[in-house]
Amino acid sequence: MKPGVASEPRSVRRVLIASTIGTAIEWYDFFLYATASALVFGPLFFPGSSAAGGVLASFATYAAGFVARPLGGLLFGHFGDRVGRKSMMVWTLIVMGVATFGVGLLPTYDTAGVLAPVLLVTLRVAQGIGIGGEWGSAVLLSTEHGPPGRRGFFSSWPAMGFAVALFGSNLTFVLLSKLPEEDFLTWGWRLPFLASSVLVGIGIWVRLGVEETPEFVRGRAENQPARVPVIMVLRRWPRRVVIGILASLGTGSVIAMFTVFLVAHAAKAGPEVRSTVLTWLMIAALGECVTLPLFGALSDRFGRRPVMIFGYVVSVVAMIPAGVWLSSGDPTLIALVFVLALTIAHGAIYGGLAAFLVDLFPTMVRFSAIAVTYQVGVTISSFWPLVAVAVTGGSSSLLPVVALFAVVQVAAAIAVACAPDSRADADLAADPAGERRPVGRAVHGKVGNDR
């Protein structure tokens, strides 16, 4: 491909399909662990503690994967900015697949003692490293292959992979939960982790056939790569880094609360309620496959800010009755919570988030910038289940949790409102003339002067 030459439509379609499939597989692996941490890891790997203690320990391993995500983002982001997006997208899938398959082979505490939770945390960290690089490589491949005026729509394709994964992982556990409890805890929970190796193989095969993005090829031909891209990002655009972190924190908080903490909270009401909750969580995620590209396209038309702020507001509205409605067992109320929180709120935020972050930074440091913003934000949000359990203790009232969640979402909305108009930045970011100067100097005028 010659520098500056746009991708052919057929090539773009392959990139979008490869990004979506690969992201779906990696997030499927990641969400398998999240669902298992809420349902089975407590008694299997942390027995002997109180019920609350087992849940806390299980959620701590869930959070460990998120703590490793910035490390993975920085590692793959560094080479993604210097070497390219495509190769990083393949390597992240390999790392994720090996770690997930390993979880399916782990001995439990009854068999291996304290070694079992140690190995569990180790593999969770490896998952975090893989997913930390995956998101950036996938969204950059899809976004940088698309035209400036459609960045939101193109970036929503990998986001759909996220929704498909949430649907698939919960469908898996809904089906497995129909096994007798003893079989489910003995061997049933292992099956989806082991079977993921087949999906990973398919994902690698699809991704090997994609081309590098024209925007990165052009940038590499016209600029000297930064020696350490992340240092340049932190020095030149600290304000935008903070904006990106807060925007991502709000996004991750929706997932951490509605797919982990509230699922575990509702599961206390019994197996029937747990099954209903997982079913509607799965359906709402499937609905998000429709709303994500819709909101992505709307963000292209009206701007990222109003669309994302709408999502933050709706997430707070859904959170207020969520604890009571999910525990009630009423399918209508449960459906309403998940449709509001995931199909609508998260769809609006996540549908525009990738393009929002991509437009904030120049091409040749963009992968590292996403690692600093998105991965740090969602890592902080991963501690929500731990914080929520600690705050509520043995109480059934979730009022303090609702209040904290609302504060975080308001902060995220304010940060997005203070961001520059990303539709205008997209035109600058895609302008070949804007990439002429070496990346070590001010880039893109308006972007380079922002502090």
Short mmCIF file of C-alpha atoms in Angstrom, two decimals:
data_model
loop_
_atom_site.label_atom_id
_atom_site.label_comp_id
_atom_site.label_asym_id
_atom_site.label_seq_id
_atom_site.Cartn_x
_atom_site.Cartn_y
_atom_site.Cartn_z
CA MET A 1 0.00 0.00 0.00
CA LYS A 2 1.38 3.44 -0.91
CA PRO A 3 1.48 6.07 1.83
CA GLY A 4 -1.58 8.25 1.78
CA VAL A 5 -3.65 5.91 -0.40
CA ALA A 6 -7.08 5.19 1.08
CA SER A 7 -8.21 1.64 1.69
CA GLU A 8 -10.32 -0.16 -0.89
CA PRO A 9 -13.93 -0.85 0.20
CA ARG A 10 -13.28 -4.61 0.19
CA SER A 11 -10.22 -4.14 2.40
CA VAL A 12 -12.20 -1.94 4.78
CA ARG A 13 -14.93 -4.56 5.11
CA ARG A 14 -12.36 -7.22 5.95
CA VAL A 15 -10.78 -4.96 8.56
CA LEU A 16 -14.14 -4.24 10.17
CA ILE A 17 -15.04 -7.93 10.25
CA ALA A 18 -11.62 -8.92 11.60
CA SER A 19 -11.72 -6.23 14.28
CA THR A 20 -15.21 -7.19 15.37
CA ILE A 21 -14.61 -10.94 15.44
CA GLY A 22 -11.29 -10.68 17.23
CA THR A 23 -12.63 -8.21 19.78
CA ALA A 24 -15.66 -10.41 20.39
CA ILE A 25 -13.43 -13.41 21.08
CA GLU A 26 -11.11 -11.54 23.44
CA TRP A 27 -13.96 -9.90 25.34
CA TYR A 28 -15.78 -13.24 25.46
CA ASP A 29 -12.76 -14.70 27.24
CA PHE A 30 -12.58 -11.71 29.56
CA PHE A 31 -16.30 -11.79 30.42
CA LEU A 32 -16.24 -15.53 31.03
CA TYR A 33 -13.94 -14.75 33.92
CA ALA A 34 -16.10 -11.84 35.09
CA THR A 35 -19.25 -13.97 35.19
CA ALA A 36 -17.40 -16.85 36.84
CA SER A 37 -16.03 -14.49 39.49
CA ALA A 38 -19.60 -13.55 40.42
CA LEU A 39 -20.94 -17.13 40.40
CA VAL A 40 -18.32 -19.82 41.07
CA PHE A 41 -14.78 -18.63 41.87
CA GLY A 42 -15.58 -17.70 45.47
CA PRO A 43 -16.40 -21.21 46.75
CA LEU A 44 -13.91 -22.98 44.43
CA PHE A 45 -10.79 -20.90 45.00
CA PHE A 46 -11.46 -19.05 48.26
CA PRO A 47 -13.29 -21.50 50.55
CA GLY A 48 -13.28 -21.24 54.32
CA SER A 49 -14.03 -17.52 54.39
CA SER A 50 -17.37 -15.88 55.03
CA ALA A 51 -19.76 -15.45 52.13
CA ALA A 52 -18.88 -11.75 51.89
CA GLY A 53 -15.17 -12.55 52.16
CA GLY A 54 -15.36 -15.07 49.34
CA VAL A 55 -17.12 -12.55 47.11
CA LEU A 56 -14.54 -9.88 47.95
CA ALA A 57 -11.65 -12.22 47.16
CA SER A 58 -13.28 -13.30 43.90
CA PHE A 59 -13.89 -9.68 42.87
CA ALA A 60 -10.26 -8.90 43.74
CA THR A 61 -9.07 -11.40 41.12
CA TYR A 62 -11.55 -9.83 38.69
CA ALA A 63 -9.98 -6.43 39.39
CA ALA A 64 -6.45 -7.85 38.99
CA GLY A 65 -7.09 -8.29 35.28
CA PHE A 66 -8.00 -4.65 34.99
CA VAL A 67 -4.92 -3.54 36.91
CA ALA A 68 -2.82 -5.30 34.28
CA ARG A 69 -4.66 -3.65 31.41
CA PRO A 70 -2.69 -0.36 31.44
CA LEU A 71 0.51 -2.43 31.41
CA GLY A 72 -0.72 -4.32 28.36
CA GLY A 73 -1.91 -1.12 26.76
CA LEU A 74 1.45 0.58 27.26
CA LEU A 75 3.40 -2.46 26.05
CA PHE A 76 1.37 -3.06 22.90
CA GLY A 77 0.74 0.66 22.45
CA HIS A 78 4.48 1.41 22.36
CA PHE A 79 5.09 -1.09 19.58
CA GLY A 80 1.78 -0.27 17.92
CA ASP A 81 2.93 3.33 17.48
CA ARG A 82 6.41 2.32 16.32
CA VAL A 83 5.79 -0.92 14.38
CA GLY A 84 2.11 -0.96 13.44
CA ARG A 85 -1.44 -1.82 14.52
CA LYS A 86 -1.91 -5.11 12.66
CA SER A 87 0.82 -7.23 14.31
CA MET A 88 -0.22 -6.08 17.78
CA MET A 89 -3.81 -7.16 17.09
CA VAL A 90 -2.62 -10.72 16.43
CA TRP A 91 -0.33 -10.93 19.45
CA THR A 92 -2.97 -9.70 21.87
CA LEU A 93 -5.29 -12.48 20.75
CA ILE A 94 -2.60 -15.11 21.30
CA VAL A 95 -1.86 -13.89 24.83
CA MET A 96 -5.55 -13.78 25.70
CA GLY A 97 -6.24 -17.24 24.30
CA VAL A 98 -3.42 -18.97 26.16
CA ALA A 99 -4.42 -17.37 29.48
CA THR A 100 -8.11 -18.24 29.11
CA PHE A 101 -7.40 -21.85 28.18
CA GLY A 102 -5.16 -22.05 31.24
CA VAL A 103 -7.99 -20.97 33.55
CA GLY A 104 -10.01 -23.96 32.35
CA LEU A 105 -7.21 -26.32 33.42
CA LEU A 106 -6.64 -24.87 36.91
CA PRO A 107 -6.90 -27.03 40.02
CA THR A 108 -9.22 -25.71 42.72
CA TYR A 109 -8.32 -24.89 46.32
CA ASP A 110 -9.37 -28.35 47.51
CA THR A 111 -6.79 -29.89 45.15
CA ALA A 112 -3.85 -27.48 45.18
CA GLY A 113 -4.38 -25.32 48.25
CA VAL A 114 -3.12 -21.75 48.14
CA LEU A 115 -1.41 -22.39 44.78
CA ALA A 116 -4.83 -22.46 43.10
CA PRO A 117 -5.80 -18.81 43.75
CA VAL A 118 -2.20 -17.73 42.99
CA LEU A 119 -2.39 -19.35 39.55
CA LEU A 120 -5.87 -17.90 39.05
CA VAL A 121 -4.63 -14.37 39.69
CA THR A 122 -1.57 -14.93 37.47
CA LEU A 123 -3.68 -15.98 34.50
CA ARG A 124 -6.09 -13.14 35.14
CA VAL A 125 -3.16 -10.71 34.94
CA ALA A 126 -2.15 -12.28 31.62
CA GLN A 127 -5.72 -11.79 30.39
CA GLY A 128 -5.52 -8.16 31.42
CA ILE A 129 -2.28 -7.64 29.48
CA GLY A 130 -3.85 -9.15 26.36
CA ILE A 131 -7.09 -7.17 26.52
CA GLY A 132 -5.14 -4.02 27.36
CA GLY A 133 -3.53 -4.09 23.94
CA GLU A 134 -6.51 -5.55 22.09
CA TRP A 135 -8.89 -2.63 22.41
CA GLY A 136 -6.46 -0.05 21.05
CA SER A 137 -5.31 -2.13 18.11
CA ALA A 138 -8.86 -3.05 17.07
CA VAL A 139 -10.37 0.42 17.28
CA LEU A 140 -7.39 2.02 15.54
CA LEU A 141 -7.48 -0.46 12.68
CA SER A 142 -11.17 0.12 12.09
CA THR A 143 -11.16 3.88 12.71
CA GLU A 144 -8.01 4.72 10.73
CA HIS A 145 -9.29 2.75 7.75
CA GLY A 146 -12.45 4.88 7.66
CA PRO A 147 -13.10 8.42 6.42
CA PRO A 148 -13.00 11.30 8.96
CA GLY A 149 -16.73 11.97 8.82
CA ARG A 150 -17.58 8.40 9.77
CA ARG A 151 -15.11 7.67 12.57
CA GLY A 152 -17.89 7.11 15.09
CA PHE A 153 -19.64 4.53 12.93
CA PHE A 154 -16.43 2.69 12.01
CA SER A 155 -15.16 2.61 15.59
CA SER A 156 -18.48 1.13 16.74
CA TRP A 157 -17.70 -2.15 14.98
CA PRO A 158 -15.13 -3.36 17.52
CA ALA A 159 -17.53 -2.10 20.18
CA MET A 160 -20.14 -4.49 18.78
CA GLY A 161 -17.63 -7.26 19.38
CA PHE A 162 -17.77 -6.29 23.04
CA ALA A 163 -21.57 -6.59 23.08
CA VAL A 164 -21.50 -9.93 21.24
CA ALA A 165 -19.00 -11.20 23.82
CA LEU A 166 -21.16 -10.09 26.73
CA PHE A 167 -24.10 -11.89 25.12
CA GLY A 168 -22.11 -15.05 24.39
CA SER A 169 -20.45 -15.35 27.79
CA ASN A 170 -23.74 -14.96 29.64
CA LEU A 171 -25.54 -17.34 27.27
CA THR A 172 -22.84 -19.89 28.04
CA PHE A 173 -23.37 -19.62 31.78
CA VAL A 174 -27.15 -19.55 31.46
CA LEU A 175 -26.96 -22.91 29.66
CA LEU A 176 -24.38 -24.34 32.06
CA SER A 177 -26.38 -23.24 35.09
CA LYS A 178 -29.01 -25.79 34.06
CA LEU A 179 -26.57 -28.54 35.04
CA PRO A 180 -26.90 -30.03 38.53
CA GLU A 181 -25.10 -27.72 40.98
CA GLU A 182 -22.43 -30.32 41.78
CA ASP A 183 -21.61 -30.94 38.12
CA PHE A 184 -21.54 -27.22 37.39
CA LEU A 185 -19.05 -26.55 40.20
CA THR A 186 -16.97 -29.64 39.45
CA TRP A 187 -16.44 -29.50 35.68
CA GLY A 188 -19.21 -27.53 33.95
CA TRP A 189 -17.68 -24.09 34.55
CA ARG A 190 -14.44 -25.21 32.83
CA LEU A 191 -15.99 -25.98 29.44
CA PRO A 192 -16.31 -22.42 28.07
CA PHE A 193 -12.72 -21.58 29.04
CA LEU A 194 -11.37 -24.65 27.25
CA ALA A 195 -13.61 -24.22 24.20
CA SER A 196 -12.39 -20.65 23.69
CA SER A 197 -9.19 -22.02 22.13
CA VAL A 198 -11.18 -22.86 18.97
CA LEU A 199 -12.48 -19.31 18.73
CA VAL A 200 -9.01 -17.87 19.23
CA GLY A 201 -7.69 -19.93 16.34
CA ILE A 202 -10.43 -18.58 14.08
CA GLY A 203 -9.73 -15.03 15.21
CA ILE A 204 -6.00 -15.28 14.49
CA TRP A 205 -6.67 -16.66 11.00
CA VAL A 206 -9.06 -13.79 10.19
CA ARG A 207 -6.74 -11.09 11.54
CA LEU A 208 -3.68 -12.27 9.64
CA GLY A 209 -5.38 -11.23 6.40
CA VAL A 210 -5.90 -7.52 7.18
CA GLU A 211 -3.78 -4.62 5.96
CA GLU A 212 -2.09 -1.92 8.01
CA THR A 213 -4.04 1.36 8.21
CA PRO A 214 -3.33 3.98 5.50
CA GLU A 215 -3.16 6.68 8.17
CA PHE A 216 -0.39 4.90 10.07
CA VAL A 217 1.49 4.03 6.86
CA ARG A 218 1.39 7.68 5.82
CA GLY A 219 2.40 8.87 9.27
CA ARG A 220 5.36 6.50 9.44
CA ALA A 221 6.54 7.66 6.00
CA GLU A 222 6.33 11.34 6.90
CA ASN A 223 7.37 11.40 10.57
CA GLN A 224 10.11 10.09 12.80
CA PRO A 225 8.43 7.90 15.44
CA ALA A 226 8.70 9.14 19.01
CA ARG A 227 11.23 7.19 21.04
CA VAL A 228 8.78 6.76 23.93
CA PRO A 229 5.31 7.79 22.66
CA VAL A 230 3.62 7.68 26.06
CA ILE A 231 6.05 10.24 27.50
CA MET A 232 5.24 12.62 24.66
CA VAL A 233 1.50 12.15 25.27
CA LEU A 234 1.80 12.95 28.98
CA ARG A 235 3.97 16.00 28.36
CA ARG A 236 2.08 17.58 25.45
CA TRP A 237 -1.58 16.76 26.13
CA PRO A 238 -2.09 16.29 29.90
CA ARG A 239 -5.52 17.94 29.86
CA ARG A 240 -6.76 15.60 27.16
CA VAL A 241 -5.34 12.62 29.04
CA VAL A 242 -7.43 13.56 32.10
CA ILE A 243 -10.53 14.05 29.94
CA GLY A 244 -10.02 10.63 28.34
CA ILE A 245 -9.50 8.91 31.69
CA LEU A 246 -12.69 10.36 33.17
CA ALA A 247 -14.73 9.55 30.06
CA SER A 248 -13.46 5.96 30.17
CA LEU A 249 -14.05 5.71 33.92
CA GLY A 250 -17.72 6.50 33.36
CA THR A 251 -17.94 3.87 30.64
CA GLY A 252 -16.26 1.15 32.67
CA SER A 253 -18.36 1.95 35.73
CA VAL A 254 -21.54 0.98 33.88
CA ILE A 255 -20.12 -2.44 33.03
CA ALA A 256 -18.57 -3.09 36.44
CA MET A 257 -21.78 -2.26 38.27
CA PHE A 258 -24.42 -3.80 36.03
CA THR A 259 -22.62 -6.95 34.85
CA VAL A 260 -20.67 -7.89 37.98
CA PHE A 261 -21.75 -6.31 41.27
CA LEU A 262 -25.49 -6.14 40.62
CA VAL A 263 -25.52 -9.65 39.14
CA ALA A 264 -23.90 -11.00 42.31
CA HIS A 265 -26.27 -8.90 44.46
CA ALA A 266 -29.35 -10.23 42.66
CA ALA A 267 -28.05 -13.83 42.72
CA LYS A 268 -28.51 -13.84 46.51
CA ALA A 269 -32.26 -13.99 45.88
CA GLY A 270 -31.93 -17.53 44.55
CA PRO A 271 -31.17 -19.60 41.41
CA GLU A 272 -34.37 -18.59 39.59
CA VAL A 273 -33.64 -14.89 40.01
CA ARG A 274 -30.02 -15.47 38.96
CA SER A 275 -31.15 -17.22 35.78
CA THR A 276 -33.62 -14.44 34.93
CA VAL A 277 -31.00 -11.76 35.54
CA LEU A 278 -28.42 -13.49 33.32
CA THR A 279 -31.00 -14.03 30.60
CA TRP A 280 -31.99 -10.37 30.42
CA LEU A 281 -28.40 -9.25 30.71
CA MET A 282 -27.72 -11.40 27.66
CA ILE A 283 -30.69 -9.99 25.74
CA ALA A 284 -29.76 -6.39 26.57
CA ALA A 285 -26.22 -7.03 25.32
CA LEU A 286 -27.62 -8.38 22.07
CA GLY A 287 -29.71 -5.23 21.75
CA GLU A 288 -26.54 -3.18 22.15
CA CYS A 289 -25.25 -4.72 18.92
CA VAL A 290 -27.93 -2.60 17.25
CA THR A 291 -27.61 0.58 19.30
CA LEU A 292 -23.80 0.80 19.22
CA PRO A 293 -23.52 1.53 15.46
CA LEU A 294 -26.63 3.70 15.72
CA PHE A 295 -25.13 5.89 18.42
CA GLY A 296 -21.77 5.81 16.64
CA ALA A 297 -23.44 7.22 13.53
CA LEU A 298 -25.31 9.79 15.62
CA SER A 299 -22.01 10.91 17.14
CA ASP A 300 -20.72 11.53 13.61
CA ARG A 301 -23.74 13.67 12.86
CA PHE A 302 -24.26 15.58 16.12
CA GLY A 303 -20.87 15.24 17.83
CA ARG A 304 -19.54 12.83 20.46
CA ARG A 305 -20.31 15.08 23.42
CA PRO A 306 -24.14 15.22 23.41
CA VAL A 307 -24.46 11.52 22.60
CA MET A 308 -22.06 10.39 25.34
CA ILE A 309 -23.47 12.78 27.96
CA PHE A 310 -26.94 11.40 27.23
CA GLY A 311 -25.56 7.93 27.99
CA TYR A 312 -24.06 8.97 31.32
CA VAL A 313 -27.37 10.50 32.41
CA VAL A 314 -29.41 7.42 31.47
CA SER A 315 -26.97 5.14 33.35
CA VAL A 316 -27.65 7.05 36.58
CA VAL A 317 -31.40 6.83 35.99
CA ALA A 318 -31.08 3.05 35.57
CA MET A 319 -28.90 2.69 38.66
CA ILE A 320 -31.38 4.26 41.08
CA PRO A 321 -33.89 1.35 41.15
CA ALA A 322 -31.50 -1.36 39.91
CA GLY A 323 -30.79 -3.13 43.21
CA VAL A 324 -34.46 -3.53 44.17
CA TRP A 325 -35.72 -4.30 40.67
CA LEU A 326 -33.09 -6.94 39.88
CA SER A 327 -33.61 -8.73 43.19
CA SER A 328 -37.39 -8.72 42.75
CA GLY A 329 -37.31 -11.48 40.16
CA ASP A 330 -39.88 -9.60 38.06
CA PRO A 331 -38.79 -10.13 34.42
CA THR A 332 -40.29 -6.79 33.32
CA LEU A 333 -38.35 -4.77 35.90
CA ILE A 334 -35.15 -6.73 35.28
CA ALA A 335 -35.50 -6.17 31.54
CA LEU A 336 -36.07 -2.45 32.03
CA VAL A 337 -32.92 -2.08 34.12
CA PHE A 338 -30.65 -3.83 31.64
CA VAL A 339 -32.17 -2.22 28.54
CA LEU A 340 -31.70 1.24 30.08
CA ALA A 341 -28.21 0.56 31.43
CA LEU A 342 -26.69 -1.45 28.59
CA THR A 343 -28.71 -1.22 25.39
CA ILE A 344 -29.26 2.53 25.71
CA ALA A 345 -26.82 4.11 28.21
CA HIS A 346 -23.73 2.04 27.54
CA GLY A 347 -24.56 1.93 23.83
CA ALA A 348 -24.57 5.73 23.70
CA ILE A 349 -21.34 6.12 25.66
CA TYR A 350 -19.37 3.29 24.14
CA GLY A 351 -20.64 3.89 20.62
CA GLY A 352 -18.82 7.22 20.47
CA LEU A 353 -16.01 6.69 22.98
CA ALA A 354 -13.41 5.16 20.67
CA ALA A 355 -13.75 7.92 18.07
CA PHE A 356 -13.81 10.48 20.88
CA LEU A 357 -10.42 9.26 22.14
CA VAL A 358 -8.94 8.70 18.67
CA ASP A 359 -9.74 12.27 17.67
CA LEU A 360 -7.96 13.71 20.72
CA PHE A 361 -4.44 12.64 19.71
CA PRO A 362 -2.17 12.58 16.61
CA THR A 363 -1.67 9.34 14.68
CA MET A 364 1.89 8.47 15.66
CA VAL A 365 1.26 8.54 19.43
CA ARG A 366 -2.42 7.55 19.34
CA PHE A 367 -2.08 3.92 20.43
CA SER A 368 -0.09 4.90 23.52
CA ALA A 369 -2.51 7.74 24.25
CA ILE A 370 -5.43 5.32 24.24
CA ALA A 371 -3.52 3.06 26.62
CA VAL A 372 -3.11 5.92 29.09
CA THR A 373 -6.69 7.17 28.84
CA TYR A 374 -9.03 4.24 28.23
CA GLN A 375 -7.11 1.55 30.09
CA VAL A 376 -6.46 3.66 33.18
CA GLY A 377 -10.10 4.76 33.30
CA VAL A 378 -11.58 1.29 33.04
CA THR A 379 -8.99 -0.05 35.48
CA ILE A 380 -10.16 2.37 38.13
CA SER A 381 -13.76 1.40 37.39
CA SER A 382 -12.94 -2.29 37.93
CA PHE A 383 -12.72 -1.64 41.66
CA TRP A 384 -16.40 -0.72 41.78
CA PRO A 385 -17.53 -4.23 42.84
CA LEU A 386 -14.99 -4.23 45.68
CA VAL A 387 -15.96 -0.74 46.78
CA ALA A 388 -19.67 -1.52 46.55
CA VAL A 389 -19.38 -4.70 48.65
CA ALA A 390 -17.27 -2.88 51.24
CA VAL A 391 -19.66 0.06 51.43
CA THR A 392 -22.82 -1.98 51.72
CA GLY A 393 -21.39 -4.68 54.02
CA GLY A 394 -24.29 -6.83 55.15
CA SER A 395 -26.88 -4.16 54.38
CA SER A 396 -29.41 -4.67 51.62
CA SER A 397 -29.58 -0.93 50.92
CA LEU A 398 -27.58 0.22 47.90
CA LEU A 399 -28.19 3.95 48.42
CA PRO A 400 -24.51 4.79 49.17
CA VAL A 401 -23.46 2.86 46.05
CA VAL A 402 -26.00 4.69 43.90
CA ALA A 403 -24.73 8.05 45.21
CA LEU A 404 -21.08 7.20 44.46
CA PHE A 405 -21.98 5.93 41.01
CA ALA A 406 -23.86 9.15 40.25
CA VAL A 407 -20.88 11.27 41.30
CA VAL A 408 -18.56 9.35 38.95
CA GLN A 409 -20.96 9.60 36.01
CA VAL A 410 -21.45 13.32 36.53
CA ALA A 411 -17.66 13.80 36.58
CA ALA A 412 -17.37 11.83 33.33
CA ALA A 413 -20.11 13.89 31.69
CA ILE A 414 -18.42 17.16 32.73
CA ALA A 415 -15.09 15.96 31.33
CA VAL A 416 -16.68 15.10 27.99
CA ALA A 417 -18.48 18.45 27.93
CA CYS A 418 -15.11 20.21 28.40
CA ALA A 419 -13.48 18.34 25.51
CA PRO A 420 -12.88 20.00 22.13
CA ASP A 421 -15.35 19.27 19.33
CA SER A 422 -13.99 15.93 18.15
CA ARG A 423 -15.72 16.22 14.76
CA ALA A 424 -13.52 19.22 13.99
CA ASP A 425 -10.46 17.43 15.37
CA ALA A 426 -11.20 14.43 13.16
CA ASP A 427 -10.78 16.62 10.08
CA LEU A 428 -7.44 17.86 11.41
CA ALA A 429 -6.28 14.40 12.42
CA ALA A 430 -6.97 12.98 8.96
CA ASP A 431 -5.47 15.89 7.00
CA PRO A 432 -2.26 14.68 5.34
CA ALA A 433 -0.81 18.17 5.62
CA GLY A 434 -1.29 18.03 9.35
CA GLU A 435 1.14 15.12 9.63
CA ARG A 436 3.99 16.78 7.71
CA ARG A 437 5.99 17.96 10.68
CA PRO A 438 8.01 15.53 12.80
CA VAL A 439 5.99 14.11 15.63
CA GLY A 440 8.48 15.51 18.12
CA ARG A 441 7.22 19.02 17.37
CA ALA A 442 3.79 20.57 17.65
CA VAL A 443 1.34 18.45 15.66
CA HIS A 444 -1.88 19.56 13.99
CA GLY A 445 -1.75 23.11 15.30
CA LYS A 446 -4.86 23.16 17.49
CA VAL A 447 -4.10 19.75 19.00
CA GLY A 448 -0.45 20.48 19.64
CA ASN A 449 -1.20 23.74 21.45
CA ASP A 450 -3.66 22.19 23.86
CA ARG A 451 -2.39 21.92 27.40
#
